[in-house]
Every structure is written in C-alpha cells, then in structure tokens.
Tab-separated table of C-alpha atoms in Angstrom:
chain	number	residue	atom	x	y	z
A	266	MET	CA	-12.942	11.478	20.887
A	267	GLY	CA	-14.794	12.962	17.944
A	268	ASN	CA	-18.135	12.060	16.482
A	269	ARG	CA	-19.682	12.239	13.047
A	270	PHE	CA	-20.952	15.783	13.580
A	271	GLN	CA	-17.427	16.977	14.293
A	272	ILE	CA	-16.298	15.252	11.099
A	273	LYS	CA	-18.922	17.179	9.174
A	274	ASP	CA	-17.765	20.398	10.787
A	275	ARG	CA	-14.119	19.604	10.125
A	276	PHE	CA	-14.741	19.193	6.396
A	277	ALA	CA	-17.446	21.817	6.020
A	278	GLU	CA	-15.259	23.737	3.537
A	279	GLY	CA	-14.969	20.730	1.238
A	280	ALA	CA	-13.052	17.507	0.684
A	281	GLN	CA	-10.304	18.811	-1.609
A	282	TYR	CA	-7.027	20.038	-0.106
A	283	ILE	CA	-5.288	22.303	-2.606
A	284	ASP	CA	-2.533	24.840	-2.003
A	285	GLY	CA	-2.793	24.631	1.768
A	286	ARG	CA	-6.544	24.768	2.330
A	287	LEU	CA	-9.759	22.800	2.032
A	288	ARG	CA	-11.988	23.556	-0.950
A	289	PRO	CA	-15.208	22.122	-2.366
A	290	GLY	CA	-15.089	20.022	-5.507
A	291	THR	CA	-16.435	21.385	-8.768
A	292	SER	CA	-17.603	18.241	-10.572
A	293	GLY	CA	-21.259	18.890	-9.789
A	294	ARG	CA	-21.554	15.376	-8.311
A	295	SER	CA	-21.796	14.566	-4.644
A	296	HIS	CA	-20.647	11.546	-2.681
A	297	THR	CA	-21.315	10.256	0.817
A	298	VAL	CA	-18.748	8.708	3.112
A	299	VAL	CA	-20.594	5.824	4.773
A	300	ASN	CA	-19.823	4.115	8.066
A	301	PRO	CA	-19.865	0.462	6.910
A	302	ALA	CA	-20.653	-0.762	10.411
A	303	THR	CA	-24.034	0.976	10.436
A	304	GLY	CA	-24.759	2.010	6.874
A	305	GLU	CA	-25.106	5.630	8.013
A	306	GLY	CA	-23.566	8.565	6.160
A	307	VAL	CA	-20.875	10.505	8.008
A	308	LEU	CA	-19.973	13.139	5.400
A	309	ASP	CA	-21.509	14.442	2.185
A	310	TYR	CA	-19.098	16.207	-0.155
A	311	GLU	CA	-18.734	17.268	-3.761
A	312	LEU	CA	-16.335	15.183	-5.833
A	313	ALA	CA	-13.336	16.656	-7.601
A	314	GLY	CA	-13.551	17.249	-11.317
A	315	THR	CA	-10.849	17.802	-13.893
A	316	ALA	CA	-10.686	21.508	-13.055
A	317	ASP	CA	-9.819	20.641	-9.447
A	318	VAL	CA	-7.055	18.338	-10.641
A	319	ASP	CA	-5.675	21.112	-12.833
A	320	LEU	CA	-5.747	23.503	-9.865
A	321	ALA	CA	-3.940	21.030	-7.629
A	322	VAL	CA	-1.284	20.209	-10.215
A	323	ALA	CA	-0.699	23.915	-10.817
A	324	ALA	CA	-0.240	24.456	-7.063
A	325	ALA	CA	2.216	21.566	-6.881
A	326	LYS	CA	4.104	22.874	-9.903
A	327	ARG	CA	4.441	26.345	-8.323
A	328	ALA	CA	5.642	24.880	-5.044
A	329	PHE	CA	8.181	22.544	-6.633
A	330	PRO	CA	11.169	24.853	-7.266
A	331	ALA	CA	11.405	26.115	-3.693
A	332	TRP	CA	10.752	22.708	-2.121
A	333	ALA	CA	13.272	21.019	-4.426
A	334	ALA	CA	15.829	23.688	-3.470
A	335	ALA	CA	15.299	23.138	0.270
A	336	THR	CA	18.209	21.378	1.919
A	337	PRO	CA	17.809	17.762	3.025
A	338	GLY	CA	18.030	19.047	6.581
A	339	GLU	CA	15.169	21.486	6.045
A	340	ARG	CA	12.949	18.791	4.552
A	341	SER	CA	13.940	16.450	7.372
A	342	ASP	CA	13.022	19.014	10.017
A	343	ALA	CA	9.617	19.550	8.393
A	344	LEU	CA	8.878	15.822	8.410
A	345	HIS	CA	9.978	15.509	12.040
A	346	ARG	CA	7.482	18.272	12.861
A	347	LEU	CA	4.824	16.403	10.882
A	348	ALA	CA	5.472	13.230	12.884
A	349	ALA	CA	4.940	15.243	16.071
A	350	VAL	CA	1.657	16.723	14.791
A	351	LEU	CA	0.427	13.262	13.814
A	352	ALA	CA	1.283	11.945	17.269
A	353	GLU	CA	-0.634	14.806	18.905
A	354	GLN	CA	-3.682	14.037	16.751
A	355	ALA	CA	-3.377	10.242	16.869
A	356	GLU	CA	-6.743	9.724	18.563
A	357	ASP	CA	-8.603	11.733	15.926
A	358	PHE	CA	-6.834	9.898	13.109
A	359	ALA	CA	-7.700	6.507	14.622
A	360	TYR	CA	-11.356	7.480	15.010
A	361	ALA	CA	-11.660	8.812	11.461
A	362	GLU	CA	-9.920	5.759	10.005
A	363	SER	CA	-12.260	3.392	11.828
A	364	VAL	CA	-15.441	5.294	11.057
A	365	GLN	CA	-14.787	5.443	7.301
A	366	CYS	CA	-13.337	1.917	6.897
A	367	GLY	CA	-15.064	-0.102	9.620
A	368	LYS	CA	-11.735	-1.127	11.138
A	369	PRO	CA	-11.836	-2.099	14.814
A	370	LEU	CA	-10.505	0.837	16.774
A	371	LYS	CA	-7.785	-1.352	18.256
A	372	LEU	CA	-6.414	-1.952	14.733
A	373	SER	CA	-6.451	1.741	13.832
A	374	THR	CA	-4.966	2.682	17.212
A	375	GLU	CA	-2.285	0.004	17.378
A	376	PHE	CA	-1.419	-0.528	13.706
A	377	ASP	CA	-2.522	2.088	11.160
A	378	VAL	CA	-1.806	5.275	13.096
A	379	PRO	CA	1.438	4.354	14.888
A	380	GLY	CA	2.714	2.753	11.682
A	381	THR	CA	2.103	6.018	9.848
A	382	ILE	CA	3.823	8.074	12.535
A	383	ASP	CA	6.811	5.723	12.443
A	384	ASN	CA	6.939	5.908	8.646
A	385	THR	CA	6.954	9.701	8.860
A	386	ALA	CA	9.781	9.654	11.382
A	387	PHE	CA	11.731	7.222	9.196
A	388	PHE	CA	11.510	9.445	6.121
A	389	ALA	CA	12.419	12.463	8.217
A	390	GLY	CA	15.748	10.726	8.815
A	391	ALA	CA	16.040	9.209	5.347
A	392	ALA	CA	15.707	12.654	3.739
A	393	ARG	CA	19.261	13.368	4.931
A	394	HIS	CA	20.713	10.116	3.612
A	395	LEU	CA	20.100	9.937	-0.122
A	396	GLN	CA	22.690	7.436	-1.297
A	397	GLY	CA	24.732	7.244	-4.482
A	398	GLN	CA	27.938	5.716	-5.735
A	399	ALA	CA	31.103	7.170	-4.250
A	400	ALA	CA	32.877	9.850	-6.290
A	401	GLY	CA	35.920	8.463	-8.033
A	402	GLU	CA	38.168	8.399	-11.093
A	403	TYR	CA	36.547	5.463	-12.831
A	404	SER	CA	37.947	6.350	-16.283
A	405	GLY	CA	41.310	7.477	-14.952
A	406	ASP	CA	41.076	10.944	-16.508
A	407	HIS	CA	37.774	12.046	-14.998
A	408	THR	CA	36.058	12.319	-11.653
A	409	SER	CA	32.513	10.937	-11.623
A	410	TYR	CA	29.820	11.172	-9.051
A	411	VAL	CA	26.073	10.607	-8.820
A	412	ARG	CA	23.448	13.178	-7.954
A	413	ARG	CA	19.938	12.302	-6.834
A	414	GLU	CA	17.513	15.022	-7.869
A	415	PRO	CA	13.758	15.409	-7.318
A	416	ILE	CA	11.822	14.810	-10.499
A	417	GLY	CA	8.835	17.174	-10.191
A	418	VAL	CA	5.108	16.832	-9.598
A	419	ILE	CA	3.970	13.341	-8.607
A	420	GLY	CA	0.405	12.196	-9.259
A	421	SER	CA	-0.533	9.342	-6.920
A	422	ILE	CA	-3.637	7.236	-6.417
A	423	ALA	CA	-4.222	5.412	-3.134
A	424	PRO	CA	-6.726	2.647	-2.254
A	425	TRP	CA	-9.501	2.395	0.316
A	426	ASN	CA	-8.217	-0.478	2.460
A	427	TYR	CA	-5.491	1.462	4.324
A	428	PRO	CA	-6.264	5.070	3.403
A	429	LEU	CA	-3.998	6.679	6.003
A	430	GLN	CA	-1.014	4.391	5.585
A	431	MET	CA	-1.260	4.304	1.812
A	432	ALA	CA	-1.427	8.102	1.661
A	433	ALA	CA	1.712	8.244	3.791
A	434	TRP	CA	3.491	5.620	1.681
A	435	LYS	CA	2.839	7.753	-1.402
A	436	ILE	CA	3.488	11.188	0.075
A	437	LEU	CA	6.467	10.689	2.369
A	438	PRO	CA	9.208	9.412	0.040
A	439	ALA	CA	8.090	11.829	-2.659
A	440	VAL	CA	8.335	14.947	-0.492
A	441	ALA	CA	11.389	13.714	1.432
A	442	ALA	CA	13.194	13.560	-1.911
A	443	GLY	CA	12.111	17.109	-2.793
A	444	ASN	CA	9.113	16.471	-5.010
A	445	THR	CA	5.602	17.868	-4.693
A	446	ILE	CA	2.525	15.699	-4.951
A	447	VAL	CA	-1.142	15.496	-5.845
A	448	LEU	CA	-2.768	12.465	-4.235
A	449	LYS	CA	-6.172	11.058	-5.140
A	450	PRO	CA	-7.510	8.898	-2.317
A	451	ALA	CA	-10.445	6.556	-2.830
A	452	GLU	CA	-13.691	8.517	-2.711
A	453	LEU	CA	-15.028	5.973	-0.185
A	454	THR	CA	-12.354	6.837	2.389
A	455	PRO	CA	-10.874	10.330	1.978
A	456	LEU	CA	-10.980	11.576	5.573
A	457	THR	CA	-7.542	10.662	6.906
A	458	SER	CA	-5.743	11.612	3.689
A	459	LEU	CA	-7.205	15.088	3.997
A	460	MET	CA	-6.295	15.195	7.683
A	461	PHE	CA	-2.736	14.138	6.834
A	462	ALA	CA	-2.370	16.987	4.338
A	463	ARG	CA	-3.718	19.509	6.828
A	464	ALA	CA	-1.337	18.181	9.493
A	465	ALA	CA	1.514	18.783	7.036
A	466	THR	CA	0.450	22.409	6.715
A	467	GLU	CA	0.314	22.717	10.508
A	468	ALA	CA	3.845	21.294	10.607
A	469	GLY	CA	5.076	24.080	8.332
A	470	ILE	CA	5.354	22.191	5.056
A	471	PRO	CA	4.747	24.866	2.406
A	472	ASP	CA	1.419	25.253	0.649
A	473	GLY	CA	1.203	23.301	-2.576
A	474	VAL	CA	3.726	20.635	-1.611
A	475	ILE	CA	0.968	18.176	-0.617
A	476	ASN	CA	-2.421	18.347	-2.347
A	477	ILE	CA	-5.433	16.019	-2.162
A	478	VAL	CA	-8.113	15.679	-4.831
A	479	THR	CA	-11.037	13.445	-3.939
A	480	GLY	CA	-12.833	12.344	-7.053
A	481	ALA	CA	-13.852	9.347	-9.112
A	482	GLY	CA	-11.203	7.329	-10.870
A	483	ARG	CA	-12.630	7.626	-14.363
A	484	ASP	CA	-12.467	11.416	-14.388
A	485	ALA	CA	-10.264	12.850	-11.612
A	486	GLY	CA	-7.971	9.818	-11.472
A	487	GLU	CA	-7.462	9.406	-15.199
A	488	HIS	CA	-7.015	13.149	-15.670
A	489	LEU	CA	-4.342	13.178	-12.961
A	490	VAL	CA	-2.459	10.248	-14.482
A	491	GLY	CA	-2.559	11.778	-17.951
A	492	HIS	CA	-1.779	15.360	-16.912
A	493	PRO	CA	1.192	16.709	-18.879
A	494	ASP	CA	2.684	18.457	-15.823
A	495	VAL	CA	2.703	15.240	-13.767
A	496	VAL	CA	6.040	13.498	-14.272
A	497	MET	CA	5.378	10.299	-12.327
A	498	THR	CA	2.380	8.201	-11.355
A	499	SER	CA	2.297	5.963	-8.299
A	500	PHE	CA	-0.745	3.712	-8.028
A	501	THR	CA	-1.857	1.135	-5.473
A	502	GLY	CA	-4.908	-0.939	-6.302
A	503	SER	CA	-6.118	-3.849	-8.386
A	504	THR	CA	-4.109	-5.293	-11.242
A	505	ALA	CA	-6.937	-4.587	-13.687
A	506	VAL	CA	-7.009	-0.876	-12.848
A	507	GLY	CA	-3.217	-0.824	-12.741
A	508	LYS	CA	-3.148	-1.878	-16.390
A	509	ARG	CA	-5.400	1.064	-17.251
A	510	VAL	CA	-3.168	3.445	-15.281
A	511	ALA	CA	-0.149	2.134	-17.181
A	512	GLU	CA	-1.881	2.680	-20.524
A	513	ILE	CA	-2.603	6.325	-19.706
A	514	ALA	CA	0.814	7.003	-18.174
A	515	THR	CA	2.668	5.743	-21.232
A	516	THR	CA	1.028	8.368	-23.439
A	517	THR	CA	3.173	11.029	-21.745
A	518	VAL	CA	6.162	8.763	-20.954
A	519	LYS	CA	5.719	9.067	-17.202
A	520	ARG	CA	7.701	7.210	-14.636
A	521	LEU	CA	5.405	4.545	-13.223
A	522	HIS	CA	5.192	2.770	-9.863
A	523	LEU	CA	2.516	0.088	-9.452
A	524	GLU	CA	1.650	-1.821	-6.278
A	525	LEU	CA	-1.127	-4.133	-7.388
A	526	GLY	CA	-3.047	-7.205	-6.274
A	527	GLY	CA	-1.897	-10.123	-4.195
A	528	LYS	CA	-2.838	-13.698	-3.388
A	529	ALA	CA	-0.364	-14.526	-0.669
A	530	PRO	CA	0.469	-18.199	-0.020
A	531	PHE	CA	0.955	-19.503	3.519
A	532	LEU	CA	3.220	-22.549	3.183
A	533	VAL	CA	3.237	-24.962	6.132
A	534	PHE	CA	5.822	-27.752	6.078
A	535	ASP	CA	5.332	-30.958	8.083
A	536	ASP	CA	7.857	-29.974	10.765
A	537	ALA	CA	6.112	-26.671	11.564
A	538	ASP	CA	4.585	-25.763	14.919
A	539	VAL	CA	0.898	-26.354	14.151
A	540	GLU	CA	-0.350	-24.111	16.930
A	541	ALA	CA	1.865	-21.221	15.828
A	542	ALA	CA	0.889	-21.719	12.187
A	543	ALA	CA	-2.828	-21.846	12.988
A	544	HIS	CA	-2.718	-18.658	15.062
A	545	GLY	CA	-0.630	-16.986	12.373
A	546	ALA	CA	-3.035	-18.035	9.630
A	547	VAL	CA	-6.094	-16.667	11.421
A	548	ALA	CA	-4.434	-13.337	12.167
A	549	ALA	CA	-2.902	-13.037	8.696
A	550	SER	CA	-6.094	-13.909	6.830
A	551	LEU	CA	-8.398	-11.705	8.911
A	552	ILE	CA	-6.356	-8.531	9.340
A	553	ASN	CA	-8.426	-5.566	8.163
A	554	THR	CA	-11.267	-8.063	7.517
A	555	GLY	CA	-9.060	-9.683	4.894
A	556	GLN	CA	-8.865	-6.464	2.869
A	557	ASP	CA	-5.098	-6.537	2.653
A	558	CYS	CA	-3.119	-7.370	-0.481
A	559	THR	CA	-0.538	-9.212	1.637
A	560	ALA	CA	-3.116	-11.135	3.707
A	561	ALA	CA	-2.776	-14.917	3.826
A	562	THR	CA	-5.324	-16.250	1.334
A	563	ARG	CA	-4.005	-19.702	0.356
A	564	ALA	CA	-2.712	-22.050	3.066
A	565	TYR	CA	-0.752	-24.975	1.618
A	566	VAL	CA	-0.215	-27.554	4.346
A	567	GLN	CA	1.931	-30.662	4.018
A	568	ARG	CA	-0.337	-33.674	4.325
A	569	PRO	CA	0.776	-35.002	7.760
A	570	LEU	CA	-0.352	-31.695	9.347
A	571	TYR	CA	-3.285	-30.905	7.057
A	572	ASP	CA	-6.158	-32.225	9.183
A	573	ALA	CA	-4.815	-30.832	12.467
A	574	PHE	CA	-4.125	-27.421	10.922
A	575	THR	CA	-7.544	-27.211	9.262
A	576	ALA	CA	-9.373	-28.173	12.444
A	577	ARG	CA	-7.417	-25.719	14.596
A	578	VAL	CA	-7.857	-22.798	12.186
A	579	ALA	CA	-11.613	-23.441	12.054
A	580	GLU	CA	-11.728	-23.587	15.845
A	581	LEU	CA	-9.866	-20.280	16.200
A	582	MET	CA	-11.940	-18.562	13.514
A	583	ASP	CA	-15.066	-19.456	15.435
A	584	THR	CA	-13.770	-17.484	18.448
A	585	VAL	CA	-13.365	-14.236	16.473
A	586	ARG	CA	-15.779	-11.561	17.723
A	587	LEU	CA	-17.594	-9.479	15.107
A	588	GLY	CA	-19.117	-6.228	16.238
A	589	ASP	CA	-19.080	-2.467	16.583
A	590	PRO	CA	-15.589	-1.245	15.624
A	591	PHE	CA	-15.603	1.039	18.663
A	592	ALA	CA	-16.569	-1.643	21.193
A	593	PRO	CA	-13.625	-2.828	23.318
A	594	GLY	CA	-14.215	-6.534	22.656
A	595	THR	CA	-14.499	-6.372	18.879
A	596	ASP	CA	-11.966	-8.357	16.852
A	597	LEU	CA	-13.407	-8.012	13.347
A	598	GLY	CA	-15.292	-5.139	11.798
A	599	PRO	CA	-17.284	-4.945	8.579
A	600	LEU	CA	-15.930	-4.828	5.073
A	601	VAL	CA	-15.575	-1.367	3.579
A	602	SER	CA	-18.982	-1.436	1.878
A	603	HIS	CA	-22.027	-3.585	1.312
A	604	ALA	CA	-20.960	-3.991	-2.302
A	605	GLN	CA	-17.616	-5.422	-1.198
A	606	ARG	CA	-19.334	-7.737	1.279
A	607	ASP	CA	-21.641	-9.038	-1.436
A	608	ARG	CA	-18.694	-9.580	-3.755
A	609	VAL	CA	-16.956	-11.696	-1.095
A	610	ALA	CA	-20.148	-13.627	-0.403
A	611	GLY	CA	-20.441	-14.367	-4.111
A	612	PHE	CA	-17.022	-16.033	-4.171
A	613	VAL	CA	-17.980	-18.244	-1.225
A	614	GLU	CA	-21.377	-19.209	-2.609
A	615	ARG	CA	-19.836	-20.246	-5.919
A	616	ALA	CA	-17.152	-22.216	-4.031
A	617	ARG	CA	-19.844	-24.368	-2.383
A	618	THR	CA	-20.312	-26.095	-5.747
A	619	TYR	CA	-16.729	-27.404	-5.835
A	620	ALA	CA	-15.274	-27.124	-2.308
A	621	THR	CA	-16.159	-27.441	1.379
A	622	VAL	CA	-16.959	-24.427	3.546
A	623	VAL	CA	-15.520	-25.609	6.858
A	624	THR	CA	-16.664	-22.617	8.904
A	625	GLY	CA	-18.199	-19.206	8.310
A	626	GLY	CA	-19.528	-18.409	4.865
A	627	GLU	CA	-22.456	-16.282	5.952
A	628	ILE	CA	-23.688	-12.745	6.465
A	629	PRO	CA	-24.606	-12.302	10.134
A	630	GLY	CA	-28.005	-11.029	11.166
A	631	GLY	CA	-29.304	-9.525	14.374
A	632	GLU	CA	-27.513	-6.409	15.596
A	633	LEU	CA	-25.029	-6.623	12.712
A	634	ALA	CA	-27.603	-6.872	9.929
A	635	ASP	CA	-27.285	-3.226	8.859
A	636	GLY	CA	-23.512	-3.360	8.532
A	637	ALA	CA	-21.290	-4.854	5.821
A	638	TYR	CA	-20.236	-7.799	7.973
A	639	TYR	CA	-19.151	-11.264	6.860
A	640	ARG	CA	-18.093	-14.137	9.073
A	641	PRO	CA	-14.514	-15.472	8.973
A	642	THR	CA	-14.521	-18.270	6.416
A	643	LEU	CA	-12.346	-21.330	5.865
A	644	ILE	CA	-12.673	-23.274	2.613
A	645	ALA	CA	-11.136	-26.720	2.053
A	646	ASP	CA	-10.845	-29.085	-0.912
A	647	ALA	CA	-10.828	-26.344	-3.563
A	648	PRO	CA	-8.955	-27.229	-6.772
A	649	GLN	CA	-5.755	-25.293	-7.469
A	650	ASP	CA	-7.275	-23.756	-10.595
A	651	SER	CA	-10.498	-22.601	-8.894
A	652	GLU	CA	-11.310	-18.919	-8.464
A	653	VAL	CA	-11.043	-18.943	-4.661
A	654	VAL	CA	-7.442	-20.110	-5.054
A	655	GLN	CA	-6.502	-17.954	-8.038
A	656	ALA	CA	-8.516	-14.700	-7.734
A	657	GLU	CA	-8.126	-11.861	-5.233
A	658	ILE	CA	-11.202	-12.056	-2.969
A	659	PHE	CA	-10.231	-9.259	-0.567
A	660	GLY	CA	-12.304	-10.492	2.348
A	661	PRO	CA	-12.053	-12.724	5.451
A	662	VAL	CA	-11.673	-15.955	3.459
A	663	LEU	CA	-8.851	-18.501	3.658
A	664	ALA	CA	-8.538	-21.533	1.362
A	665	VAL	CA	-6.565	-24.515	2.679
A	666	LEU	CA	-5.029	-27.121	0.373
A	667	PRO	CA	-2.757	-30.134	1.022
A	668	PHE	CA	0.586	-30.940	-0.607
A	669	ASP	CA	2.978	-33.873	-0.395
A	670	THR	CA	6.554	-32.955	-1.325
A	671	ASP	CA	8.440	-29.731	-0.712
A	672	ASP	CA	8.811	-29.304	-4.476
A	673	GLU	CA	5.045	-29.529	-4.894
A	674	GLY	CA	4.328	-27.080	-2.077
A	675	ILE	CA	6.617	-24.389	-3.470
A	676	ALA	CA	5.300	-24.935	-7.000
A	677	LEU	CA	1.683	-24.576	-5.843
A	678	ALA	CA	2.530	-21.463	-3.821
A	679	ASN	CA	4.012	-19.855	-6.946
A	680	ASP	CA	1.122	-20.941	-9.160
A	681	THR	CA	-0.868	-17.694	-9.415
A	682	PRO	CA	-0.295	-14.510	-11.435
A	683	TYR	CA	0.570	-12.620	-8.243
A	684	GLY	CA	3.765	-12.254	-6.234
A	685	LEU	CA	3.417	-9.659	-3.505
A	686	ALA	CA	3.947	-11.597	-0.263
A	687	ALA	CA	4.294	-15.149	1.058
A	688	SER	CA	5.263	-16.997	4.202
A	689	ALA	CA	6.949	-20.314	5.026
A	690	TRP	CA	6.497	-22.226	8.267
A	691	SER	CA	9.192	-24.687	9.338
A	692	ARG	CA	11.606	-25.459	12.179
A	693	ASP	CA	14.283	-26.443	9.632
A	694	VAL	CA	16.510	-23.498	8.716
A	695	TYR	CA	17.557	-25.067	5.403
A	696	ARG	CA	13.984	-25.827	4.393
A	697	ALA	CA	12.910	-22.303	5.280
A	698	GLY	CA	15.930	-20.879	3.486
A	699	ARG	CA	15.009	-22.715	0.316
A	700	ALA	CA	11.491	-21.297	0.511
A	701	THR	CA	12.792	-17.732	0.877
A	702	ARG	CA	14.869	-18.210	-2.267
A	703	GLU	CA	12.255	-19.929	-4.425
A	704	LEU	CA	8.984	-18.253	-3.464
A	705	LYS	CA	8.330	-15.582	-6.084
A	706	ALA	CA	7.200	-12.698	-3.894
A	707	GLY	CA	8.459	-9.284	-2.890
A	708	CYS	CA	8.294	-10.192	0.799
A	709	VAL	CA	8.725	-13.648	2.352
A	710	TRP	CA	8.157	-14.149	6.057
A	711	VAL	CA	9.415	-17.177	7.989
A	712	ASN	CA	7.220	-18.407	10.845
A	713	ASP	CA	5.141	-15.231	10.728
A	714	HIS	CA	2.967	-13.421	8.208
A	715	ILE	CA	2.021	-9.695	7.966
A	716	PRO	CA	4.465	-7.572	10.025
A	717	ILE	CA	5.973	-4.663	8.087
A	718	ILE	CA	8.622	-2.161	9.103
A	719	SER	CA	9.518	1.245	7.728
A	720	GLU	CA	13.153	0.307	7.096
A	721	MET	CA	12.317	-2.517	4.658
A	722	PRO	CA	10.815	-2.268	1.143
A	723	HIS	CA	7.309	-3.308	0.104
A	724	GLY	CA	6.516	-4.254	-3.473
A	725	GLY	CA	5.846	-7.235	-5.664
A	726	TYR	CA	6.754	-9.584	-8.474
A	727	LYS	CA	4.739	-10.552	-11.564
A	728	ALA	CA	1.178	-9.159	-11.745
A	729	SER	CA	1.609	-7.597	-8.295
A	730	GLY	CA	3.441	-4.714	-9.957
A	731	PHE	CA	6.847	-3.107	-9.647
A	732	GLY	CA	8.577	-0.480	-7.559
A	733	LYS	CA	8.993	-0.203	-3.804
A	734	ASP	CA	7.168	1.622	-1.044
A	735	MET	CA	8.780	2.398	2.324
A	736	SER	CA	12.509	2.099	3.070
A	737	SER	CA	15.337	3.952	1.390
A	738	TYR	CA	14.697	1.849	-1.730
A	739	SER	CA	11.599	3.950	-2.377
A	740	PHE	CA	13.886	6.849	-3.334
A	741	GLU	CA	14.655	4.873	-6.492
A	742	GLU	CA	11.091	5.694	-7.523
A	743	TYR	CA	11.112	9.381	-6.596
A	744	THR	CA	14.554	10.633	-7.589
A	745	GLN	CA	16.284	11.215	-10.878
A	746	ILE	CA	19.791	9.764	-10.901
A	747	LYS	CA	22.299	11.960	-12.710
A	748	HIS	CA	25.877	11.069	-13.533
A	749	VAL	CA	28.226	14.085	-13.359
A	750	MET	CA	31.699	13.733	-14.918
A	751	TYR	CA	34.613	16.198	-14.673
A	752	ASP	CA	37.700	16.149	-16.837
A	753	ASN	CA	40.857	16.207	-14.712
A	754	THR	CA	43.508	16.565	-17.423
A	755	ALA	CA	43.084	20.112	-18.783
A	756	VAL	CA	44.292	18.699	-22.130
A	757	ALA	CA	42.673	20.407	-25.128
A	758	ALA	CA	43.366	17.735	-27.770
A	759	LYS	CA	42.628	14.510	-25.995
A	760	ASP	CA	43.822	11.174	-27.276
A	761	TRP	CA	40.302	9.794	-27.615
A	762	HIS	CA	39.429	12.652	-30.009
A	763	ARG	CA	41.651	10.911	-32.592
A	764	THR	CA	39.083	8.111	-32.796
A	765	ILE	CA	36.760	10.744	-34.328
A	766	PHE	CA	39.081	12.968	-36.380
A	767	GLY	CA	42.762	13.432	-37.149
A	768	ASP	CA	45.743	11.167	-36.513
A	769	ARG	CA	47.702	10.318	-33.374
C-alpha cells in the first residue's frame, strides 16, 4: 500500500486534471491536504483559479460533440473498462480516501470503494437503456416518440465527506448519458477525484470528457457555476451554499440539481426490536464519524421503549474504538478537520445548558490529541426546537427524544426543514407502511438505516434539495427530453388548418 510520499509523487504535476492530464493550478494560492488523524500535511498544491476553470470548460466543450455522438454501446464499454481499472486500483483508492478524510480503512475498503465500483458498473449497463415513452399515434394522424439527448457541459461541485463516491455520483450519469463534465471537489479532499479522472483516461475515455478543477468555492466554484458554456450545475453540500449556487445558476438559466443537508429521523415504535434498533442507531449515527447527510441524527422513541433504548445506545457507543484509521481494530476515525471537530464540540457544549449528555461529549487526549477526534455522543432531553434537534451537526452526535402516539412521532420526525432520509422501526407491517407514506423524505428505510444501492435513487424533499443521484432516475437530470412528431397523412391542406385560416 502507498504512503504519503507516493501521494506527493503521484500529484507532482499538480492537482488539476484537464484534458486528460494533471496540471498545476494558476490561482497563485496554495493549499495543503491534511491527514486529520495526525494533523500532518500529505500534499501541497496550487489551487485552481478562474483561468483553470475556463481551460477545463473549454476542454469539455471540445470533447462534447464526439462523446455525445458515441453510441450507447461505446459509452457502456468505456464505463465497463473504467470499473475494471477502479477494481485493479481499489487498494490505492481506499488508502487515499482514508488518508485525506480520516475514514477507518475498513470503511473505505468495504463501503466507499466497492460502492463506487458497483455504481460504475451500474451506469455502464444503464447507458444502453435510456428509457422514453413508446412510439405511437397519439393524435391519430401523427407518430410521436421521445428522444433523450445529452445536454452539454456539466459543472458539478462535490463535498468532502464522501469525495470518491460523490465524484462518481456526479460524473457517471452525466457521461453515461453523453455529456462531458467539469467537477470541482472540495479542496480539503481532492485526491480520489483526481485519481478517478485519471483512471477514466486509462480506461480509454477520451480526453476532455472528465475534468477536475480543485479550487476554492468563492472563486473556482462560483466561476464554474456561472460559466456561460456550462449548461447544468449539480451541487452536493449544505443548504446555505446550495442557495448561493442556485442564485448564480439562475443568471444563465442553467438546469440545476441540488442534494443538500439532512437531519434524518430514526423513528422507533413501541413494538420494535430494541436490540436491533439500538445497534442500528449506533451504526447509522456514527458512519463516517457522523459526517453523512443521511446519518441518523434524531431518534424518536415511543415512551415504553425510551429508557431501554437510551441505555442500550449509550452502552454500545461506549464500546466504539477510536484510533488510527489504518489500525485493524479502529471503528471510528477523526472528523475531516480540526475546524469541523470544534464546530461539533460547540453544538454539544451549548446543548449542556438545556439537555443531558448521556455519554461522550468530549475531545479525547493522549495518543489521539493531535487528531480531529470526537467521542460518540448521545444527548437526551433536548427540546424539539433546540439546535441539536433542528440543525445539521455533521458529527458523531445522536439526540434521543420520547413520543407518545404514532401521530406525534411522525409529526416530530417531519418537524425540521430537511427531508433527505428517515427510518421507521416496527414489527407491524401496517404501522411501518404508514410511516413510509407519511415521512417526508426521499428515502425511508424500515428496520434499517443507511444502506444504499446503485439501482435506487437518492435525493431529498424540502430544504434537502431536488433531483436524484444514482439509478436510472438520474438520467432525468442529465438528458434533454425531445418530442419528435411525424405527420402520417401526406395531406397538404389539413383540417386543423381551417381553425387558423379559410373555411371547411
């Protein structure tokens, strides 16, 4: 497996991937990728400026006609080859993802990387199955059919929490549908996005189809979103930044896809299996150190089970092992940065004034003192309108609240601005079915929380944004639907013309 010196060598030419090769940025400002487990720098690079964005968009624009004209089979074959390259390099991808994010290696190895390979394989197949309404004579005198056409150059912005998977979620449906793309990853975590683009080149995807610009959001990101040659913007990140992206995109009437914040409820009815729910809550609230927009953040537990659930979750959280992401026994790594850790700690410290910290709620010392670690935290007795219940914390923090009736539980679960994901826990199929209908979220799990699959869509309600990642539904975002209509009569003076001029 690699080390940080190999990473430096691998990106010695720069951290921008434009027109099939690595290049340095031209902003005049440097940035350091930091290993959040140790606080040590692993790569210094120059950020992209507006000129780099222009170069990348121009490359994507040049590559678009030929890539759009490629047959679905040709694009499918290229993505199958990409899946094979990713599989060959899986170990390097897992290492790079863990070193830049602080993820335990077992998470990168068993979740992030294989999920990305599977997503690539899915879109390799989906490229050959763009669906539309069947051709037919809907007016009686004409044959109509629907074409799906690529729309052009896509400008996408991906977040730092799942840099590899989010890059794939942006890139794959876009290029499978025949578009070209310029992706801006978070400057904190650019390594695997750049590796993904280079793997695409190795797989034979033409230069310029996939480009990466690594720069700050306020210059490179905003310039990309507002670029006149970019026809669509896809953004994943916070709701606040998503609003800014939308403002810029509307100035050029771009198509817009937003996957924004989340505050997922975890709804436990009084007939649920407490042990299953407790294990599910710990896993779902701590995945990726809680830096997951679908992570369980608010557990609503019907009162007969509330005490038992709270005690068991606290007990399980106390068994979670923090440590070196590359150590075999590590369960939980650091947050992505010290700034993010301090932000999470601030939420918990403020919560002490109005709620009970049942377990956790501290920055560990000793061997972990240099890293951005925070202990798994369970908070009880917080009011529904408090910030730990309403705001996106994005850390290993779970709030638990009681409810009495099913009506109350569902109402409380829906009582935030967000609607990305939710789960319901019950042995009663009718009770669970009601929850799936009434919970306002883009994904509702029953007796589980977190699993995702390439064949099913991901996207939210309300302030969690709109549009879908993954699945064939994502082609709705990245294709232009065109109605084509042929006259079948060969009649020069048609009867309907008389509604405009002349007499019948």
